[in-house]
Coordinates of C-alpha atoms in Angstrom, one line a residue:
X1 CA -4.3 -19.1 5.9
X2 CA -2.4 -16.4 7.7
X3 CA -2.7 -12.7 8.6
X4 CA 0.1 -11.6 6.2
X5 CA 1.0 -14.8 4.3
X6 CA -1.8 -16.1 1.9
X7 CA -4.5 -14.4 3.9
X8 CA -7.3 -15.9 1.8
X9 CA -10.1 -14.4 -0.3
X10 CA -12.7 -13.5 2.2
X11 CA -12.1 -9.7 1.8
X12 CA -12.7 -10.0 -1.9
X13 CA -15.8 -12.1 -1.4
X14 CA -17.2 -9.3 0.7
X15 CA -16.7 -6.9 -2.2
X16 CA -18.5 -9.2 -4.6
X17 CA -21.4 -9.6 -2.2
X18 CA -21.9 -5.9 -1.9
X19 CA -24.9 -4.3 -3.4
X20 CA -22.7 -2.6 -6.0
X21 CA -19.6 -4.2 -7.5
X22 CA -18.0 -2.8 -10.6
X23 CA -15.8 -5.4 -12.4
X24 CA -12.3 -4.1 -12.5
X25 CA -10.8 -7.6 -12.8
X26 CA -8.9 -6.9 -16.0
X27 CA -6.4 -5.2 -13.9
X28 CA -5.1 -8.8 -13.3
X29 CA -4.3 -9.2 -17.0
X30 CA -2.0 -6.2 -16.7
X31 CA -0.2 -7.5 -13.5
X32 CA 0.0 -11.0 -15.0
X33 CA 1.8 -9.6 -18.0
X34 CA 4.7 -8.2 -15.9
X35 CA 5.2 -11.1 -13.5
X36 CA 8.9 -12.2 -13.4
X37 CA 9.9 -9.3 -15.8
X38 CA 11.9 -6.1 -15.3
X39 CA 8.5 -4.4 -15.0
X40 CA 7.3 -6.5 -12.0
X41 CA 7.4 -3.5 -9.6
X42 CA 4.2 -1.4 -9.7
X43 CA 3.3 1.5 -7.5
X44 CA -0.2 2.8 -7.9
X45 CA -1.1 6.2 -6.3
X46 CA -4.5 7.7 -6.4
X47 CA -6.9 9.6 -4.0
X48 CA -8.5 7.9 -1.0
X49 CA -11.7 5.9 -1.6
X50 CA -10.8 5.4 -5.3
X51 CA -10.8 1.6 -5.1
X52 CA -7.2 0.9 -4.1
X53 CA -8.0 -1.5 -1.3
X54 CA -10.6 -3.4 -3.3
X55 CA -7.9 -4.0 -6.0
X56 CA -5.5 -5.2 -3.3
X57 CA -8.1 -7.7 -2.0
X58 CA -8.8 -8.9 -5.6
X59 CA -5.1 -9.5 -6.3
X60 CA -4.7 -11.3 -3.0
X61 CA -7.6 -13.6 -3.7
X62 CA -6.4 -14.3 -7.2
X63 CA -2.7 -15.0 -6.6
X64 CA -2.6 -16.5 -3.1
X65 CA -2.0 -20.2 -2.7
X66 CA -4.7 -22.2 -0.9
X67 CA -7.5 -19.8 -1.9
X68 CA -9.2 -21.9 -4.5
X69 CA -10.6 -18.8 -6.1
X70 CA -11.6 -20.2 -9.5
X71 CA -15.3 -20.0 -8.8
X72 CA -15.0 -16.6 -7.2
X73 CA -13.7 -15.1 -10.5
X74 CA -15.7 -17.3 -12.9
X75 CA -18.3 -14.6 -13.7
X76 CA -15.7 -11.7 -14.0
X77 CA -14.1 -10.5 -17.2
X78 CA -10.6 -11.8 -16.3
X79 CA -12.0 -15.4 -16.4
X80 CA -11.9 -15.1 -20.3
X81 CA -8.4 -13.9 -20.4
X82 CA -5.7 -16.4 -21.7
X83 CA -3.5 -15.7 -18.6
X84 CA -6.3 -16.4 -16.1
X85 CA -5.6 -20.1 -15.4
X86 CA -1.8 -19.8 -15.6
X87 CA -1.4 -17.6 -12.5
X88 CA -4.5 -18.4 -10.5
X89 CA -3.5 -19.3 -6.9
X90 CA 0.1 -20.1 -7.8
X91 CA 2.0 -17.8 -5.5
X92 CA 2.9 -17.2 -1.9
X93 CA 1.3 -13.8 -1.3
X94 CA 2.5 -11.5 1.4
X95 CA -0.2 -8.7 1.9
X96 CA 0.6 -5.8 4.2
X97 CA -1.5 -2.9 5.2
X98 CA 1.2 -0.5 6.2
X99 CA -1.1 1.8 8.2
X100 CA -2.2 -1.1 10.4
X101 CA 1.4 -2.3 10.8
X102 CA 2.6 1.2 11.7
X103 CA -0.2 1.5 14.3
X104 CA 1.0 -1.7 15.9
X105 CA 4.7 -0.9 15.8
X106 CA 4.4 2.9 16.6
X107 CA 7.5 3.7 14.7
X108 CA 9.2 2.4 11.5
X109 CA 11.6 0.2 13.5
X110 CA 8.7 -1.1 15.5
X111 CA 6.6 -1.8 12.4
X112 CA 9.5 -3.6 10.7
X113 CA 10.0 -5.8 13.8
X114 CA 6.3 -6.7 14.1
X115 CA 6.1 -7.5 10.4
X116 CA 9.2 -9.7 10.3
X117 CA 8.3 -11.6 13.4
X118 CA 4.7 -12.3 12.3
X119 CA 5.6 -13.2 8.7
X120 CA 8.4 -15.5 9.9
X121 CA 6.0 -17.4 12.2
X122 CA 3.5 -17.8 9.3
X123 CA 6.2 -19.0 6.9
X124 CA 7.3 -21.7 9.4
X125 CA 3.7 -22.7 9.8
X126 CA 2.9 -22.8 6.1
X127 CA 6.2 -24.3 4.7
X128 CA 6.6 -27.3 7.0
X129 CA 9.1 -29.0 4.6
X130 CA 11.4 -26.0 4.4
X131 CA 14.6 -26.0 6.5
X132 CA 15.0 -22.4 7.6
X133 CA 18.5 -21.0 8.3
X134 CA 17.0 -18.3 10.5
X135 CA 19.8 -15.8 9.9
X136 CA 17.5 -12.9 9.3
X137 CA 14.1 -12.2 7.8
X138 CA 15.4 -12.2 4.2
X139 CA 16.9 -15.6 4.7
X140 CA 13.4 -16.9 5.6
X141 CA 12.1 -15.7 2.2
X142 CA 15.1 -17.0 0.3
X143 CA 14.9 -20.4 2.0
X144 CA 11.2 -20.7 1.2
X145 CA 11.7 -19.8 -2.4
X146 CA 14.8 -21.9 -3.2
X147 CA 13.4 -25.0 -1.5
X148 CA 9.9 -24.9 -2.8
X149 CA 10.4 -23.1 -6.1
X150 CA 7.3 -20.9 -5.3
X151 CA 8.0 -17.2 -5.6
X152 CA 6.4 -14.4 -3.6
X153 CA 4.0 -11.7 -4.6
X154 CA 4.1 -8.7 -2.3
X155 CA 0.9 -6.6 -2.1
X156 CA 1.3 -3.5 0.0
X157 CA -1.6 -1.2 0.8
X158 CA -1.1 2.3 2.1
X159 CA 2.6 2.1 1.4
X160 CA 3.0 5.9 1.9
X161 CA 1.4 6.1 5.4
X162 CA 4.9 6.8 6.9
X163 CA 5.0 10.0 4.9
X164 CA 1.5 11.0 6.0
X165 CA 1.8 10.1 9.7
X166 CA 5.4 11.1 10.3
X167 CA 5.5 14.1 7.9
X168 CA 8.5 15.8 9.5
X169 CA 10.6 12.8 10.4
X170 CA 13.1 12.6 7.5
X171 CA 15.3 10.0 9.2
X172 CA 12.3 7.7 9.7
X173 CA 11.1 8.1 6.1
X174 CA 14.6 7.4 4.8
X175 CA 14.9 4.2 6.9
X176 CA 11.6 3.0 5.6
X177 CA 12.6 3.5 1.9
X178 CA 15.9 1.7 2.6
X179 CA 14.0 -1.2 4.1
X180 CA 11.6 -1.6 1.2
X181 CA 14.5 -1.4 -1.3
X182 CA 16.4 -4.1 0.6
X183 CA 13.3 -6.3 0.9
X184 CA 12.2 -6.1 -2.8
X185 CA 14.9 -4.8 -5.2
X186 CA 16.8 -7.4 -7.2
X187 CA 15.5 -10.2 -5.0
X188 CA 14.9 -13.5 -7.0
X189 CA 12.1 -14.5 -4.7
X190 CA 9.9 -11.6 -5.9
X191 CA 7.6 -12.4 -8.8
X192 CA 5.6 -9.2 -8.4
X193 CA 5.5 -6.2 -6.0
X194 CA 2.3 -4.2 -6.1
X195 CA 2.0 -1.1 -3.9
X196 CA -0.8 1.4 -3.4
X197 CA -1.0 4.7 -1.8
X198 CA -2.1 8.3 -2.2
X199 CA 1.3 9.8 -2.9
X200 CA 3.9 8.9 -5.6
X201 CA 7.2 7.5 -4.3
X202 CA 9.3 10.0 -2.4
X203 CA 12.8 10.5 -3.7
X204 CA 15.6 12.2 -1.8
X205 CA 18.1 13.2 -4.5
X206 CA 20.6 10.4 -4.8
X207 CA 18.4 8.4 -2.4
X208 CA 16.0 7.2 -5.1
X209 CA 15.6 4.0 -3.1
X210 CA 12.6 2.6 -5.0
X211 CA 13.6 3.6 -8.6
X212 CA 12.8 0.1 -9.8
X213 CA 9.0 0.8 -9.6
X214 CA 6.8 1.8 -12.5
X215 CA 4.7 4.6 -11.0
X216 CA 1.0 4.7 -12.0
X217 CA -0.3 8.1 -10.8
X218 CA -3.3 10.3 -11.4
X219 CA -1.1 12.6 -13.5
X220 CA 0.1 9.7 -15.7
X221 CA -1.7 6.4 -15.2
X222 CA -0.4 5.0 -18.5
X223 CA -2.3 1.9 -19.5
X224 CA -4.0 1.7 -16.1
X225 CA -6.3 4.7 -16.7
X226 CA -9.6 2.7 -16.7
X227 CA -8.8 1.3 -13.2
X228 CA -8.4 4.7 -11.6
X229 CA -12.2 5.2 -11.0
X230 CA -15.6 4.4 -12.5
X231 CA -15.8 5.0 -16.3
X232 CA -18.6 6.7 -18.1
X233 CA -20.1 3.4 -19.4
X234 CA -19.9 1.8 -15.9
X235 CA -21.7 4.8 -14.3
X236 CA -24.3 4.9 -17.1
X237 CA -25.1 1.2 -16.5
X238 CA -25.5 1.9 -12.7
X239 CA -27.7 5.0 -13.4
X240 CA -30.0 2.9 -15.5
X241 CA -30.1 0.1 -13.0
X242 CA -30.9 2.4 -10.0
X243 CA -33.0 4.9 -12.0
X244 CA -30.7 7.8 -11.0
X245 CA -30.1 10.8 -13.3
X246 CA -26.9 10.3 -15.3
X247 CA -26.6 14.1 -15.9
X248 CA -26.8 14.9 -12.2
X249 CA -24.3 12.1 -11.5
X250 CA -21.9 13.7 -14.0
X251 CA -22.2 17.1 -12.4
X252 CA -21.6 15.8 -8.9
X253 CA -19.0 13.1 -9.3
X254 CA -17.5 13.1 -12.9
X255 CA -14.8 15.5 -14.1
X256 CA -11.5 13.6 -13.3
X257 CA -9.4 13.6 -16.4
X258 CA -7.2 10.5 -16.6
X259 CA -5.2 10.8 -19.9
X260 CA -8.4 12.0 -21.6
X261 CA -10.6 9.3 -20.1
X262 CA -13.5 10.8 -18.0
X263 CA -13.5 9.1 -14.5
X264 CA -16.0 9.3 -11.7
X265 CA -15.4 9.2 -7.9
X266 CA -16.3 5.5 -7.1
X267 CA -17.4 6.0 -3.5
X268 CA -19.7 8.9 -4.2
X269 CA -21.3 7.2 -7.2
X270 CA -22.0 4.1 -5.1
X271 CA -23.5 6.2 -2.2
X272 CA -25.7 8.2 -4.6
X273 CA -27.0 5.1 -6.4
X274 CA -27.9 3.4 -3.2
X275 CA -29.5 6.4 -1.5
X276 CA -30.9 8.2 -4.5
X277 CA -29.6 11.4 -3.0
X278 CA -26.8 13.6 -4.4
X279 CA -24.5 14.8 -1.7
X280 CA -20.8 15.3 -0.8
X281 CA -20.0 11.7 0.2
X282 CA -16.3 11.5 -0.6
X283 CA -15.5 14.7 1.2
X284 CA -17.3 13.5 4.3
X285 CA -14.6 10.9 4.8
X286 CA -12.1 13.6 5.7
X287 CA -12.4 17.0 7.4
X288 CA -12.3 20.0 5.1
X289 CA -9.6 21.4 7.3
X290 CA -7.1 19.3 5.3
X291 CA -8.0 21.2 2.1
X292 CA -8.3 24.5 4.0
X293 CA -4.7 24.3 5.3
X294 CA -3.3 24.0 1.8
X295 CA -5.3 26.6 -0.1
X296 CA -4.6 29.2 2.5
X297 CA -0.8 28.9 2.4
X298 CA 1.0 32.1 1.6
X299 CA 2.8 31.1 -1.6
X300 CA 2.9 33.8 -4.3
X301 CA -0.2 33.6 -6.6
X302 CA -1.8 30.7 -4.8
X303 CA -4.8 32.6 -3.5
X304 CA -5.5 34.1 -7.0
X305 CA -5.3 30.7 -8.5
X306 CA -7.8 29.2 -6.1
X307 CA -10.2 32.0 -7.0
X308 CA -9.8 31.3 -10.7
X309 CA -10.3 27.6 -10.1
X310 CA -13.5 28.2 -8.2
X311 CA -14.7 30.5 -11.0
X312 CA -14.2 27.5 -13.4
X313 CA -10.8 28.2 -15.0
X314 CA -8.3 25.7 -16.0
X315 CA -5.0 26.7 -14.4
X316 CA -1.5 25.9 -15.8
X317 CA 0.5 23.9 -13.3
X318 CA 4.0 22.6 -13.2
X319 CA 4.0 19.2 -11.4
X320 CA 7.6 18.4 -11.9
X321 CA 9.0 20.1 -8.8
X322 CA 6.7 18.4 -6.4
X323 CA 8.7 16.3 -3.9
X324 CA 5.9 13.7 -3.4
X325 CA 5.2 14.5 0.2
X326 CA 2.8 16.6 2.2
X327 CA 5.3 19.1 3.7
X328 CA 8.0 20.1 1.2
X329 CA 6.6 23.0 -0.8
X330 CA 8.6 25.6 -2.8
X331 CA 5.8 27.4 -4.7
X332 CA 2.1 27.4 -5.5
X333 CA 2.6 24.7 -8.2
X334 CA 3.7 22.2 -5.5
X335 CA 0.6 22.9 -3.5
X336 CA -1.7 22.4 -6.5
X337 CA 0.1 19.2 -7.4
X338 CA -0.5 17.8 -4.0
X339 CA -4.2 18.7 -4.4
X340 CA -4.2 16.8 -7.6
X341 CA -2.9 13.7 -5.9
X342 CA -5.4 14.1 -3.1
X343 CA -8.3 14.3 -5.5
X344 CA -9.3 17.9 -5.0
X345 CA -8.1 18.8 -8.5
X346 CA -7.9 16.9 -11.8
X347 CA -4.9 17.2 -14.2
X348 CA -5.0 17.5 -18.0
X349 CA -1.8 15.7 -19.0
X350 CA -1.8 17.2 -22.5
X351 CA -2.6 20.8 -21.6
X352 CA -0.6 20.7 -18.3
X353 CA -3.5 22.3 -16.5
X354 CA -5.6 21.6 -13.5
X355 CA -9.2 22.3 -12.5
X356 CA -11.8 21.5 -9.9
X357 CA -13.4 18.3 -11.2
X358 CA -17.1 18.5 -10.1
X359 CA -19.8 19.9 -7.9
X360 CA -18.9 17.7 -4.9
X361 CA -15.3 19.0 -4.7
X362 CA -16.3 22.6 -5.6
X363 CA -18.6 22.7 -2.6
X364 CA -15.6 21.7 -0.5
X365 CA -13.6 24.6 -1.8
X366 CA -16.4 27.0 -1.1
X367 CA -16.7 25.8 2.5
X368 CA -12.9 26.3 2.9
X369 CA -12.9 29.9 1.7
X370 CA -16.0 31.1 3.7
X371 CA -14.0 31.5 6.9
X372 CA -11.1 33.6 5.7
X373 CA -9.4 35.5 2.9
X374 CA -11.9 35.4 0.0
X375 CA -14.7 37.9 1.0
X376 CA -15.4 39.3 -2.5
X377 CA -15.6 35.9 -4.1
X378 CA -17.9 34.7 -1.4
X379 CA -20.1 37.8 -2.0
X380 CA -20.3 37.1 -5.7
X381 CA -21.3 33.5 -5.1
X382 CA -23.9 34.5 -2.6
X383 CA -25.4 37.0 -5.0
X384 CA -25.4 34.6 -7.9
X385 CA -28.9 33.3 -7.3
X386 CA -30.3 36.8 -7.5
X387 CA -28.4 37.5 -10.7
X388 CA -29.9 34.3 -12.2
X389 CA -33.4 35.5 -11.1
X390 CA -32.9 38.9 -12.7
X391 CA -31.8 37.2 -15.9
X392 CA -35.0 35.3 -16.0
X393 CA -36.9 38.6 -15.6
X394 CA -34.8 40.0 -18.5
X395 CA -33.7 43.0 -16.3
X396 CA -30.8 43.9 -18.6
X397 CA -29.6 47.0 -16.7
X398 CA -29.5 45.2 -13.4
X399 CA -27.8 42.1 -14.9
X400 CA -25.1 44.4 -16.5
X401 CA -24.6 46.2 -13.2
X402 CA -24.2 43.1 -11.2
X403 CA -21.8 41.5 -13.6
X404 CA -19.8 44.7 -13.7
X405 CA -19.6 44.6 -9.9
X406 CA -18.3 41.0 -9.8
X407 CA -15.8 41.9 -12.6
X408 CA -14.5 45.0 -10.8
X409 CA -14.1 43.3 -7.4
X410 CA -12.3 40.3 -8.8
X411 CA -10.2 42.1 -11.5
X412 CA -7.0 41.5 -9.6
X413 CA -7.5 37.8 -9.9
X414 CA -9.0 37.5 -13.4
X415 CA -7.1 39.2 -16.2
X416 CA -9.3 42.1 -17.0
X417 CA -9.2 42.9 -20.7
X418 CA -10.0 39.8 -22.7
X419 CA -13.1 37.6 -23.4
X420 CA -11.6 34.7 -21.5
X421 CA -11.5 36.8 -18.4
X422 CA -15.0 37.9 -18.9
X423 CA -16.1 34.3 -19.3
X424 CA -14.7 33.4 -15.9
X425 CA -16.4 36.4 -14.4
X426 CA -19.7 35.4 -15.8
X427 CA -19.3 31.8 -14.6
X428 CA -18.5 33.2 -11.1
X429 CA -21.5 35.6 -11.3
X430 CA -23.8 32.8 -12.3
X431 CA -22.3 30.3 -9.8
X432 CA -25.8 29.4 -8.5
X433 CA -26.8 28.0 -11.9
X434 CA -24.5 25.1 -11.3
X435 CA -27.0 23.6 -8.9
X436 CA -29.6 23.0 -11.7
X437 CA -27.7 23.6 -15.0
X438 CA -25.0 21.9 -16.9
X439 CA -22.5 24.4 -18.2
X440 CA -20.8 24.0 -21.6
X441 CA -17.9 26.3 -22.6
X442 CA -17.1 27.0 -26.3
X443 CA -19.9 24.7 -27.3
X444 CA -20.1 23.9 -31.1
X445 CA -23.2 25.6 -32.4
X446 CA -24.5 26.4 -35.9
X447 CA -21.7 28.2 -37.7
X448 CA -19.4 28.8 -34.7
X449 CA -19.0 28.3 -31.0
X450 CA -21.2 29.6 -28.2
X451 CA -19.1 31.1 -25.4
X452 CA -21.3 29.7 -22.5
X453 CA -24.3 27.5 -22.7
X454 CA -26.3 26.6 -19.6
X455 CA -28.7 23.7 -20.1
X456 CA -31.3 23.1 -17.3
X457 CA -32.1 19.7 -15.9
X458 CA -35.2 18.1 -17.3
X459 CA -36.9 18.5 -14.0
X460 CA -36.4 22.3 -14.0
X461 CA -38.9 24.8 -15.5
X462 CA -36.3 27.5 -16.1
X463 CA -35.0 28.4 -19.6
X464 CA -31.7 27.5 -21.2
X465 CA -29.1 30.3 -21.5
X466 CA -26.9 30.9 -24.5
X467 CA -24.4 33.6 -23.5
X468 CA -22.1 35.5 -25.9
X469 CA -19.3 37.7 -24.5
X470 CA -17.4 40.6 -26.0
X471 CA -15.3 43.5 -25.0
X472 CA -15.2 46.7 -27.0
X473 CA -18.3 45.6 -28.9
X474 CA -21.9 46.5 -28.6
X475 CA -24.3 44.0 -27.1
X476 CA -26.4 44.2 -30.3
X477 CA -23.4 42.7 -32.1
X478 CA -23.4 39.8 -29.8
X479 CA -27.1 39.1 -30.2
X480 CA -26.7 39.4 -33.9
X481 CA -23.9 36.8 -33.8
X482 CA -26.0 34.4 -31.7
X483 CA -28.9 34.7 -34.2
X484 CA -26.9 34.8 -37.4
X485 CA -24.7 31.9 -36.6
X486 CA -27.6 30.0 -35.1
X487 CA -26.0 29.3 -31.8
X488 CA -29.3 28.0 -30.4
X489 CA -28.7 24.9 -32.5
X490 CA -26.2 23.8 -29.9
X491 CA -29.2 22.7 -27.9
X492 CA -30.0 19.8 -30.2
X493 CA -32.1 17.8 -27.8
X494 CA -33.6 20.7 -25.9
X495 CA -37.1 22.0 -26.3
X496 CA -38.4 25.0 -24.6
X497 CA -37.6 28.6 -23.8
X498 CA -34.0 29.9 -24.4
X499 CA -32.6 33.2 -23.2
X500 CA -30.1 34.7 -25.7
X501 CA -27.8 36.8 -23.5
X502 CA -25.2 39.3 -24.8
X503 CA -22.8 40.7 -22.3
X504 CA -20.0 43.2 -23.1
X505 CA -18.0 46.0 -21.6
X506 CA -16.0 49.0 -22.8
X507 CA -12.4 49.0 -21.6
X508 CA -11.7 52.5 -22.7
X509 CA -11.4 54.5 -19.5
X510 CA -11.7 57.8 -21.4
X511 CA -15.2 56.8 -22.3
X512 CA -16.1 55.9 -18.7
X513 CA -14.4 52.5 -19.2
X514 CA -15.2 49.2 -17.7
X515 CA -18.9 50.0 -18.2
X516 CA -20.8 46.7 -18.8
X517 CA -23.8 46.2 -21.0
X518 CA -26.4 43.4 -21.3
X519 CA -29.0 42.5 -23.9
X520 CA -31.5 39.6 -23.4
X521 CA -33.8 38.1 -25.9
X522 CA -36.2 35.2 -25.3
X523 CA -37.0 32.6 -27.9
X524 CA -38.7 29.3 -28.0
X525 CA -36.9 26.3 -29.4
X526 CA -38.7 23.3 -30.8
X527 CA -37.0 20.0 -30.7

């Protein structure tokens, strides 16, 4: 067993012994299917703490010679797959954590020197019957393969650390890409190359050094979507096992859209299950300064988009111009695309939009804007608890006045004269409700769709809210619509008090325009 060559299965054993382990072993079936094919190069990029290293340890344990891992995998899903026995412990695995190697070597050249020296020593120790020509490092790999017939599987974790640690050093980055291409591309000794990182592969125009890789990203994970994070069924099982609210878990840690598959943040779910406390666990692993730097950049329209994201809007974003690094930005779209890859936003592949995924990340955004640049939005958020209280008291005039104030002060951000804009204003004005309510937009109800529906947690004694929004209509029209189209029926499993809330405004400035109105009616809904 070596440090880099066939390092054993101890790391994966540790994952299996943990209090919570979610079986993602069917990833192996996918990697087995591409061994020794044109698709044998796989690059997986996703946010930190989304299970990349556990996958690396699993693949190392499964493929590495000398591991004897049959028993380790016997209770996992992959054990039932037809390809399981064929590839189990049949390869020389070279596993590299590039961040650790870069720390030892200080530079890319130093890192390469350390890796080649250490792996060469381990090859000599492992392959005692091989006569090595010792021309260069590649000759070691070629000799081992041609004389034993055993190909190599390269498993590289944090492959993109060079681009994150040496963000401005283009020469060093280019040298690194050249080296990986020389090491892996068109080499007969490679049966599979599996790389993980946060960023997609960096390309320098004609210098598309690693164009042989299939890129599995958070914007397009292809058939690997279910391995990006915890799925709904996996989290539901954990919630039942640990007696933790599934609805609250959704609000805090769900919301990542992976080709239409809802995905949860794995680290945060595990921490919440073990502690029974909902908190910002994922964001605690990195200072909020990282997010703050990006959202306060001066690109045209970025600040307005951040405000709209916090208000709950889905923002169109063009991800194609992003250069796959953390420094090369041409516009606000590039910044938002980086935030998608970092996990601060989620991306809808079909609609080409992004949004803040959940309460955990939304709180991080709020922390970032408190210090500078967003005073009116912060004031709206701070006032939202009082607006909610006034709604419960059915103080229609004061509710209308406060919504009007939020709308007026944020009208430069939110397109003023349409119901979509008004919806985002109301979401911002009722921001505090997100602490104890689940929000549903355009919820199917009765004979139509309710604009906004706030459903309280079971533990709360506050009423549900069904809100209808209009401009250039009377609030009586809105309440009539709620009643006539039976919008309260959207609350199928809810029993208790419901506030029917109509909010409208008159955009005609000749009539004292932008005047907001509110009408509230309380009903009781039986299950």
